[in-house]
Amino acid sequence: MIIKPLPEESKILNALLEKADLKRSVFHYTIDAFQLIKKEVREVTEWIKLQIEKKGKQIDVHYKENGEFELEIKFAGDTLFFIMHTNVFTFSPEHFIFKTNYVKEDPTRAFCGTILIYNFLSDSIKFNRMNDVGYLLGRIFINKEGHYFMQGKRQYSFLHRDFSSLIFNEEAVRDIVEIAITQAVDFDLFVPPIENIQEISLIDKINSVGSQAIRTGKRLGFDLDLHEKDSDLSMLLE
């Protein structure tokens, strides 16, 4: 017996196939972008190590991959993590990209993969200080055509913003990585306000030793994304 599909069933199937193809395309572009980041970070790590050796200095610098979707670069007191999210996202209707002709011409261009850049203190990882915090320096959004833009702190808040013209390539990656390293090096650890550390529970003290009982992290001193309202930052998981 041949089952004839109803008109609505055909629409559902077509929508499902189109969305699946779209997400697959975005995912593959994001994977390719992350491979470019891995290559660039490896090269930057080797270059930094070589320059340090030439100057006769001893500074711990290394590159490490933590699975397929995460890498880290450690340089002295800082560690940067580049993390690829495996899901595909779009944005709230109020987001600035929906005001661009590029997305108006094809709304599916708004669907993006995401790569996040975090800065942690190297000692937080070395001493397994689970209460310590890291900070998001920026996040990269890449669509089905390899176009991208960024949200983030300082240079990331005004550079890498033109979604319609920016293509994720080696030149873009080098600039993004160099900015991340520079930001991490430029912002030092602040002494926490005494009000934040004047109380500690006994269980925290028993479970921790010395400084491990104190929550530590950089205070970068500026806001995420000067160009966007809070409502613009909300993302809708598809």
mmCIF file of C-alpha atoms in Angstrom:
data_model
loop_
_atom_site.group_PDB
_atom_site.id
_atom_site.type_symbol
_atom_site.label_atom_id
_atom_site.label_comp_id
_atom_site.label_asym_id
_atom_site.label_seq_id
_atom_site.Cartn_x
_atom_site.Cartn_y
_atom_site.Cartn_z
ATOM 1 C CA MET A 1 0.000 0.000 0.000
ATOM 2 C CA ILE A 2 1.327 3.423 -0.993
ATOM 3 C CA ILE A 3 0.794 6.137 1.582
ATOM 4 C CA LYS A 4 0.310 9.541 0.003
ATOM 5 C CA PRO A 5 1.664 12.373 2.129
ATOM 6 C CA LEU A 6 -0.672 15.142 3.146
ATOM 7 C CA PRO A 7 0.226 18.680 2.037
ATOM 8 C CA GLU A 8 1.086 19.700 5.606
ATOM 9 C CA GLU A 9 3.331 16.664 6.010
ATOM 10 C CA SER A 10 5.270 17.696 2.897
ATOM 11 C CA LYS A 11 5.767 21.177 4.346
ATOM 12 C CA ILE A 12 7.022 19.714 7.605
ATOM 13 C CA LEU A 13 9.434 17.406 5.780
ATOM 14 C CA ASN A 14 10.754 20.219 3.571
ATOM 15 C CA ALA A 15 11.220 22.502 6.565
ATOM 16 C CA LEU A 16 13.025 19.746 8.443
ATOM 17 C CA LEU A 17 15.359 19.003 5.541
ATOM 18 C CA GLU A 18 16.104 22.678 4.904
ATOM 19 C CA LYS A 19 16.884 23.365 8.558
ATOM 20 C CA ALA A 20 19.052 20.248 8.810
ATOM 21 C CA ASP A 21 21.042 21.263 5.711
ATOM 22 C CA LEU A 22 21.451 24.794 7.058
ATOM 23 C CA LYS A 23 22.722 23.648 10.446
ATOM 24 C CA ARG A 24 25.057 21.120 8.836
ATOM 25 C CA SER A 25 26.558 23.826 6.642
ATOM 26 C CA VAL A 26 27.030 26.212 9.583
ATOM 27 C CA PHE A 27 28.578 23.449 11.690
ATOM 28 C CA HIS A 28 31.104 22.534 8.992
ATOM 29 C CA TYR A 29 32.123 26.169 8.506
ATOM 30 C CA THR A 30 32.572 26.505 12.272
ATOM 31 C CA ILE A 31 34.678 23.331 12.419
ATOM 32 C CA ASP A 32 36.885 24.680 9.619
ATOM 33 C CA ALA A 33 37.209 27.985 11.468
ATOM 34 C CA PHE A 34 38.228 26.202 14.656
ATOM 35 C CA GLN A 35 40.890 24.264 12.744
ATOM 36 C CA LEU A 36 42.292 27.592 11.531
ATOM 37 C CA ILE A 37 42.380 28.831 15.126
ATOM 38 C CA LYS A 38 44.220 25.687 16.244
ATOM 39 C CA LYS A 39 46.816 26.164 13.508
ATOM 40 C CA GLU A 40 47.331 29.831 14.347
ATOM 41 C CA VAL A 41 47.568 29.301 18.109
ATOM 42 C CA ARG A 42 50.109 26.486 17.601
ATOM 43 C CA GLU A 43 52.231 28.753 15.405
ATOM 44 C CA VAL A 44 51.986 31.690 17.810
ATOM 45 C CA THR A 45 52.943 29.422 20.714
ATOM 46 C CA GLU A 46 56.058 28.192 18.907
ATOM 47 C CA TRP A 47 57.011 31.740 17.920
ATOM 48 C CA ILE A 48 56.679 33.005 21.515
ATOM 49 C CA LYS A 49 58.734 30.075 22.852
ATOM 50 C CA LEU A 50 61.465 30.747 20.283
ATOM 51 C CA GLN A 51 61.666 34.441 21.173
ATOM 52 C CA ILE A 52 61.851 33.610 24.889
ATOM 53 C CA GLU A 53 64.681 31.131 24.277
ATOM 54 C CA LYS A 54 66.604 33.721 22.235
ATOM 55 C CA LYS A 55 66.438 36.125 25.178
ATOM 56 C CA GLY A 56 67.570 33.441 27.610
ATOM 57 C CA LYS A 57 64.404 33.689 29.685
ATOM 58 C CA GLN A 58 62.469 30.911 31.390
ATOM 59 C CA ILE A 59 58.734 31.397 30.925
ATOM 60 C CA ASP A 60 56.290 28.522 30.722
ATOM 61 C CA VAL A 61 54.468 28.641 27.380
ATOM 62 C CA HIS A 62 52.584 25.714 25.918
ATOM 63 C CA TYR A 63 49.740 24.716 23.604
ATOM 64 C CA LYS A 64 47.290 21.930 24.401
ATOM 65 C CA GLU A 65 44.173 20.471 22.789
ATOM 66 C CA ASN A 66 41.470 19.253 25.162
ATOM 67 C CA GLY A 67 39.492 17.162 22.726
ATOM 68 C CA GLU A 68 38.085 18.186 19.359
ATOM 69 C CA PHE A 69 36.321 21.357 20.474
ATOM 70 C CA GLU A 70 38.683 22.976 22.977
ATOM 71 C CA LEU A 71 42.251 24.236 23.007
ATOM 72 C CA GLU A 72 44.357 26.201 25.442
ATOM 73 C CA ILE A 73 47.476 28.314 25.311
ATOM 74 C CA LYS A 74 49.342 29.000 28.532
ATOM 75 C CA PHE A 75 51.786 31.872 28.814
ATOM 76 C CA ALA A 76 53.187 32.606 32.285
ATOM 77 C CA GLY A 77 50.330 33.532 34.630
ATOM 78 C CA ASP A 78 47.554 33.380 32.036
ATOM 79 C CA THR A 79 45.760 30.641 30.153
ATOM 80 C CA LEU A 80 43.439 31.253 27.215
ATOM 81 C CA PHE A 81 40.774 28.734 26.265
ATOM 82 C CA PHE A 82 39.201 28.666 22.797
ATOM 83 C CA ILE A 83 36.006 26.610 22.957
ATOM 84 C CA MET A 84 33.741 25.698 20.054
ATOM 85 C CA HIS A 85 30.063 25.202 20.869
ATOM 86 C CA THR A 86 28.594 22.277 18.940
ATOM 87 C CA ASN A 87 25.117 23.799 18.508
ATOM 88 C CA VAL A 88 23.920 26.312 15.932
ATOM 89 C CA PHE A 89 22.301 29.538 17.158
ATOM 90 C CA THR A 90 20.318 32.464 15.867
ATOM 91 C CA PHE A 91 19.621 35.795 17.555
ATOM 92 C CA SER A 92 16.710 37.712 19.011
ATOM 93 C CA PRO A 93 14.782 39.771 16.402
ATOM 94 C CA GLU A 94 16.120 43.002 17.952
ATOM 95 C CA HIS A 95 19.736 42.075 17.301
ATOM 96 C CA PHE A 96 21.687 44.455 15.075
ATOM 97 C CA ILE A 97 22.419 41.848 12.378
ATOM 98 C CA PHE A 98 18.728 41.773 11.406
ATOM 99 C CA LYS A 99 19.032 45.460 10.511
ATOM 100 C CA THR A 100 21.720 44.731 7.907
ATOM 101 C CA ASN A 101 20.880 44.262 4.238
ATOM 102 C CA TYR A 102 23.049 41.150 4.272
ATOM 103 C CA VAL A 103 20.675 39.313 6.625
ATOM 104 C CA LYS A 104 17.515 40.961 5.263
ATOM 105 C CA GLU A 105 18.315 39.445 1.858
ATOM 106 C CA ASP A 106 18.608 35.970 3.396
ATOM 107 C CA PRO A 107 17.490 35.504 7.036
ATOM 108 C CA THR A 108 19.184 32.090 7.220
ATOM 109 C CA ARG A 109 22.483 33.969 7.227
ATOM 110 C CA ALA A 110 21.710 34.824 10.856
ATOM 111 C CA PHE A 111 22.260 31.221 11.950
ATOM 112 C CA CYS A 112 25.748 30.905 13.403
ATOM 113 C CA GLY A 113 28.191 28.591 15.077
ATOM 114 C CA THR A 114 29.989 29.972 18.121
ATOM 115 C CA ILE A 115 33.590 29.975 19.348
ATOM 116 C CA LEU A 116 34.275 31.447 22.796
ATOM 117 C CA ILE A 117 37.537 32.848 24.190
ATOM 118 C CA TYR A 118 38.071 32.679 27.968
ATOM 119 C CA ASN A 119 40.925 33.967 30.131
ATOM 120 C CA PHE A 120 41.831 32.068 33.313
ATOM 121 C CA LEU A 121 44.694 32.402 35.751
ATOM 122 C CA SER A 122 47.187 29.607 35.101
ATOM 123 C CA ASP A 123 47.444 28.922 38.837
ATOM 124 C CA SER A 124 43.688 28.287 38.966
ATOM 125 C CA ILE A 125 44.253 25.298 36.701
ATOM 126 C CA LYS A 126 47.616 24.227 38.131
ATOM 127 C CA PHE A 127 46.321 24.076 41.708
ATOM 128 C CA ASN A 128 42.825 22.922 40.767
ATOM 129 C CA ARG A 129 41.153 25.930 42.433
ATOM 130 C CA MET A 130 37.572 25.140 41.535
ATOM 131 C CA ASN A 131 36.171 28.366 43.021
ATOM 132 C CA ASP A 132 38.273 30.585 40.753
ATOM 133 C CA VAL A 133 36.616 32.354 37.854
ATOM 134 C CA GLY A 134 37.551 32.951 34.240
ATOM 135 C CA TYR A 135 36.394 35.786 32.016
ATOM 136 C CA LEU A 136 34.905 35.791 28.552
ATOM 137 C CA LEU A 137 37.077 37.980 26.331
ATOM 138 C CA GLY A 138 35.028 37.497 23.198
ATOM 139 C CA ARG A 139 32.905 35.193 21.105
ATOM 140 C CA ILE A 140 33.011 34.582 17.374
ATOM 141 C CA PHE A 141 29.881 33.916 15.309
ATOM 142 C CA ILE A 142 30.282 32.190 11.922
ATOM 143 C CA ASN A 143 27.498 31.545 9.425
ATOM 144 C CA LYS A 144 26.872 29.184 6.495
ATOM 145 C CA GLU A 145 28.901 31.372 4.108
ATOM 146 C CA GLY A 146 31.945 31.733 6.332
ATOM 147 C CA HIS A 147 31.030 35.294 7.254
ATOM 148 C CA TYR A 148 31.608 36.219 10.869
ATOM 149 C CA PHE A 149 31.425 38.933 13.493
ATOM 150 C CA MET A 150 32.469 39.214 17.118
ATOM 151 C CA GLN A 151 31.129 40.363 20.465
ATOM 152 C CA GLY A 152 33.540 41.058 23.279
ATOM 153 C CA LYS A 153 35.729 43.357 25.285
ATOM 154 C CA ARG A 154 37.878 46.305 24.226
ATOM 155 C CA GLN A 155 39.032 45.820 20.604
ATOM 156 C CA TYR A 156 36.524 43.023 20.124
ATOM 157 C CA SER A 157 33.694 45.474 20.866
ATOM 158 C CA PHE A 158 34.369 47.585 17.771
ATOM 159 C CA LEU A 159 36.630 45.518 15.496
ATOM 160 C CA HIS A 160 35.419 42.451 13.598
ATOM 161 C CA ARG A 161 31.845 43.786 13.463
ATOM 162 C CA ASP A 162 30.942 44.059 9.767
ATOM 163 C CA PHE A 163 29.054 40.789 9.335
ATOM 164 C CA SER A 164 28.290 41.408 5.657
ATOM 165 C CA SER A 165 31.913 41.741 4.535
ATOM 166 C CA LEU A 166 34.074 39.875 7.045
ATOM 167 C CA ILE A 167 35.273 36.421 5.953
ATOM 168 C CA PHE A 168 36.894 34.110 8.489
ATOM 169 C CA ASN A 169 40.391 33.505 7.112
ATOM 170 C CA GLU A 170 44.001 33.256 8.315
ATOM 171 C CA GLU A 171 44.419 37.033 8.488
ATOM 172 C CA ALA A 172 41.315 37.386 10.664
ATOM 173 C CA VAL A 173 42.406 34.532 12.931
ATOM 174 C CA ARG A 174 45.847 36.029 13.501
ATOM 175 C CA ASP A 175 44.348 39.349 14.554
ATOM 176 C CA ILE A 176 41.807 37.674 16.859
ATOM 177 C CA VAL A 177 44.467 35.533 18.564
ATOM 178 C CA GLU A 178 46.909 38.428 18.972
ATOM 179 C CA ILE A 179 44.198 40.600 20.534
ATOM 180 C CA ALA A 180 43.259 37.825 22.977
ATOM 181 C CA ILE A 181 46.859 37.349 24.126
ATOM 182 C CA THR A 182 47.421 41.100 24.431
ATOM 183 C CA GLN A 183 44.276 41.562 26.508
ATOM 184 C CA ALA A 184 45.233 38.725 28.849
ATOM 185 C CA VAL A 185 48.757 40.092 29.350
ATOM 186 C CA ASP A 186 47.630 43.706 29.810
ATOM 187 C CA PHE A 187 45.126 43.038 32.600
ATOM 188 C CA ASP A 188 46.663 42.107 35.910
ATOM 189 C CA LEU A 189 45.227 40.448 38.980
ATOM 190 C CA PHE A 190 43.609 42.910 41.391
ATOM 191 C CA VAL A 191 43.607 42.481 45.155
ATOM 192 C CA PRO A 192 39.985 41.550 46.007
ATOM 193 C CA PRO A 193 38.041 43.951 48.261
ATOM 194 C CA ILE A 194 38.375 42.903 51.887
ATOM 195 C CA GLU A 195 34.566 42.654 52.139
ATOM 196 C CA ASN A 196 34.672 39.808 49.615
ATOM 197 C CA ILE A 197 37.032 37.616 51.627
ATOM 198 C CA GLN A 198 36.354 38.466 55.278
ATOM 199 C CA GLU A 199 34.092 35.437 55.696
ATOM 200 C CA ILE A 200 34.831 31.808 54.894
ATOM 201 C CA SER A 201 32.891 28.720 55.877
ATOM 202 C CA LEU A 202 34.576 25.955 57.846
ATOM 203 C CA ILE A 203 33.744 23.412 55.151
ATOM 204 C CA ASP A 204 35.487 25.596 52.558
ATOM 205 C CA LYS A 205 38.544 25.805 54.782
ATOM 206 C CA ILE A 206 38.555 22.055 55.449
ATOM 207 C CA ASN A 207 38.146 21.215 51.766
ATOM 208 C CA SER A 208 40.751 23.752 50.666
ATOM 209 C CA VAL A 209 44.272 24.606 51.663
ATOM 210 C CA GLY A 210 45.557 28.156 51.970
ATOM 211 C CA SER A 211 44.762 30.332 48.971
ATOM 212 C CA GLN A 212 42.618 27.608 47.397
ATOM 213 C CA ALA A 213 39.845 28.583 49.791
ATOM 214 C CA ILE A 214 39.757 32.107 48.339
ATOM 215 C CA ARG A 215 37.898 32.704 45.084
ATOM 216 C CA THR A 216 40.343 34.358 42.684
ATOM 217 C CA GLY A 217 40.025 35.894 39.238
ATOM 218 C CA LYS A 218 40.909 38.960 37.232
ATOM 219 C CA ARG A 219 38.662 41.994 37.215
ATOM 220 C CA LEU A 220 38.981 43.265 33.697
ATOM 221 C CA GLY A 221 37.298 46.581 34.412
ATOM 222 C CA PHE A 222 35.094 47.055 31.360
ATOM 223 C CA ASP A 223 31.747 45.909 30.054
ATOM 224 C CA LEU A 224 30.965 43.351 27.391
ATOM 225 C CA ASP A 225 29.968 44.851 24.059
ATOM 226 C CA LEU A 226 29.620 48.602 24.267
ATOM 227 C CA HIS A 227 27.497 48.632 21.114
ATOM 228 C CA GLU A 228 24.678 46.364 22.214
ATOM 229 C CA LYS A 229 21.876 46.413 24.735
ATOM 230 C CA ASP A 230 21.316 43.466 27.035
ATOM 231 C CA SER A 231 18.346 42.385 24.944
ATOM 232 C CA ASP A 232 20.599 42.150 21.885
ATOM 233 C CA LEU A 233 22.818 39.627 23.596
ATOM 234 C CA SER A 234 20.083 37.062 24.098
ATOM 235 C CA MET A 235 20.384 34.128 21.735
ATOM 236 C CA LEU A 236 17.775 31.611 20.730
ATOM 237 C CA LEU A 237 18.920 28.018 20.553
ATOM 238 C CA GLU A 238 17.498 26.329 17.507
#
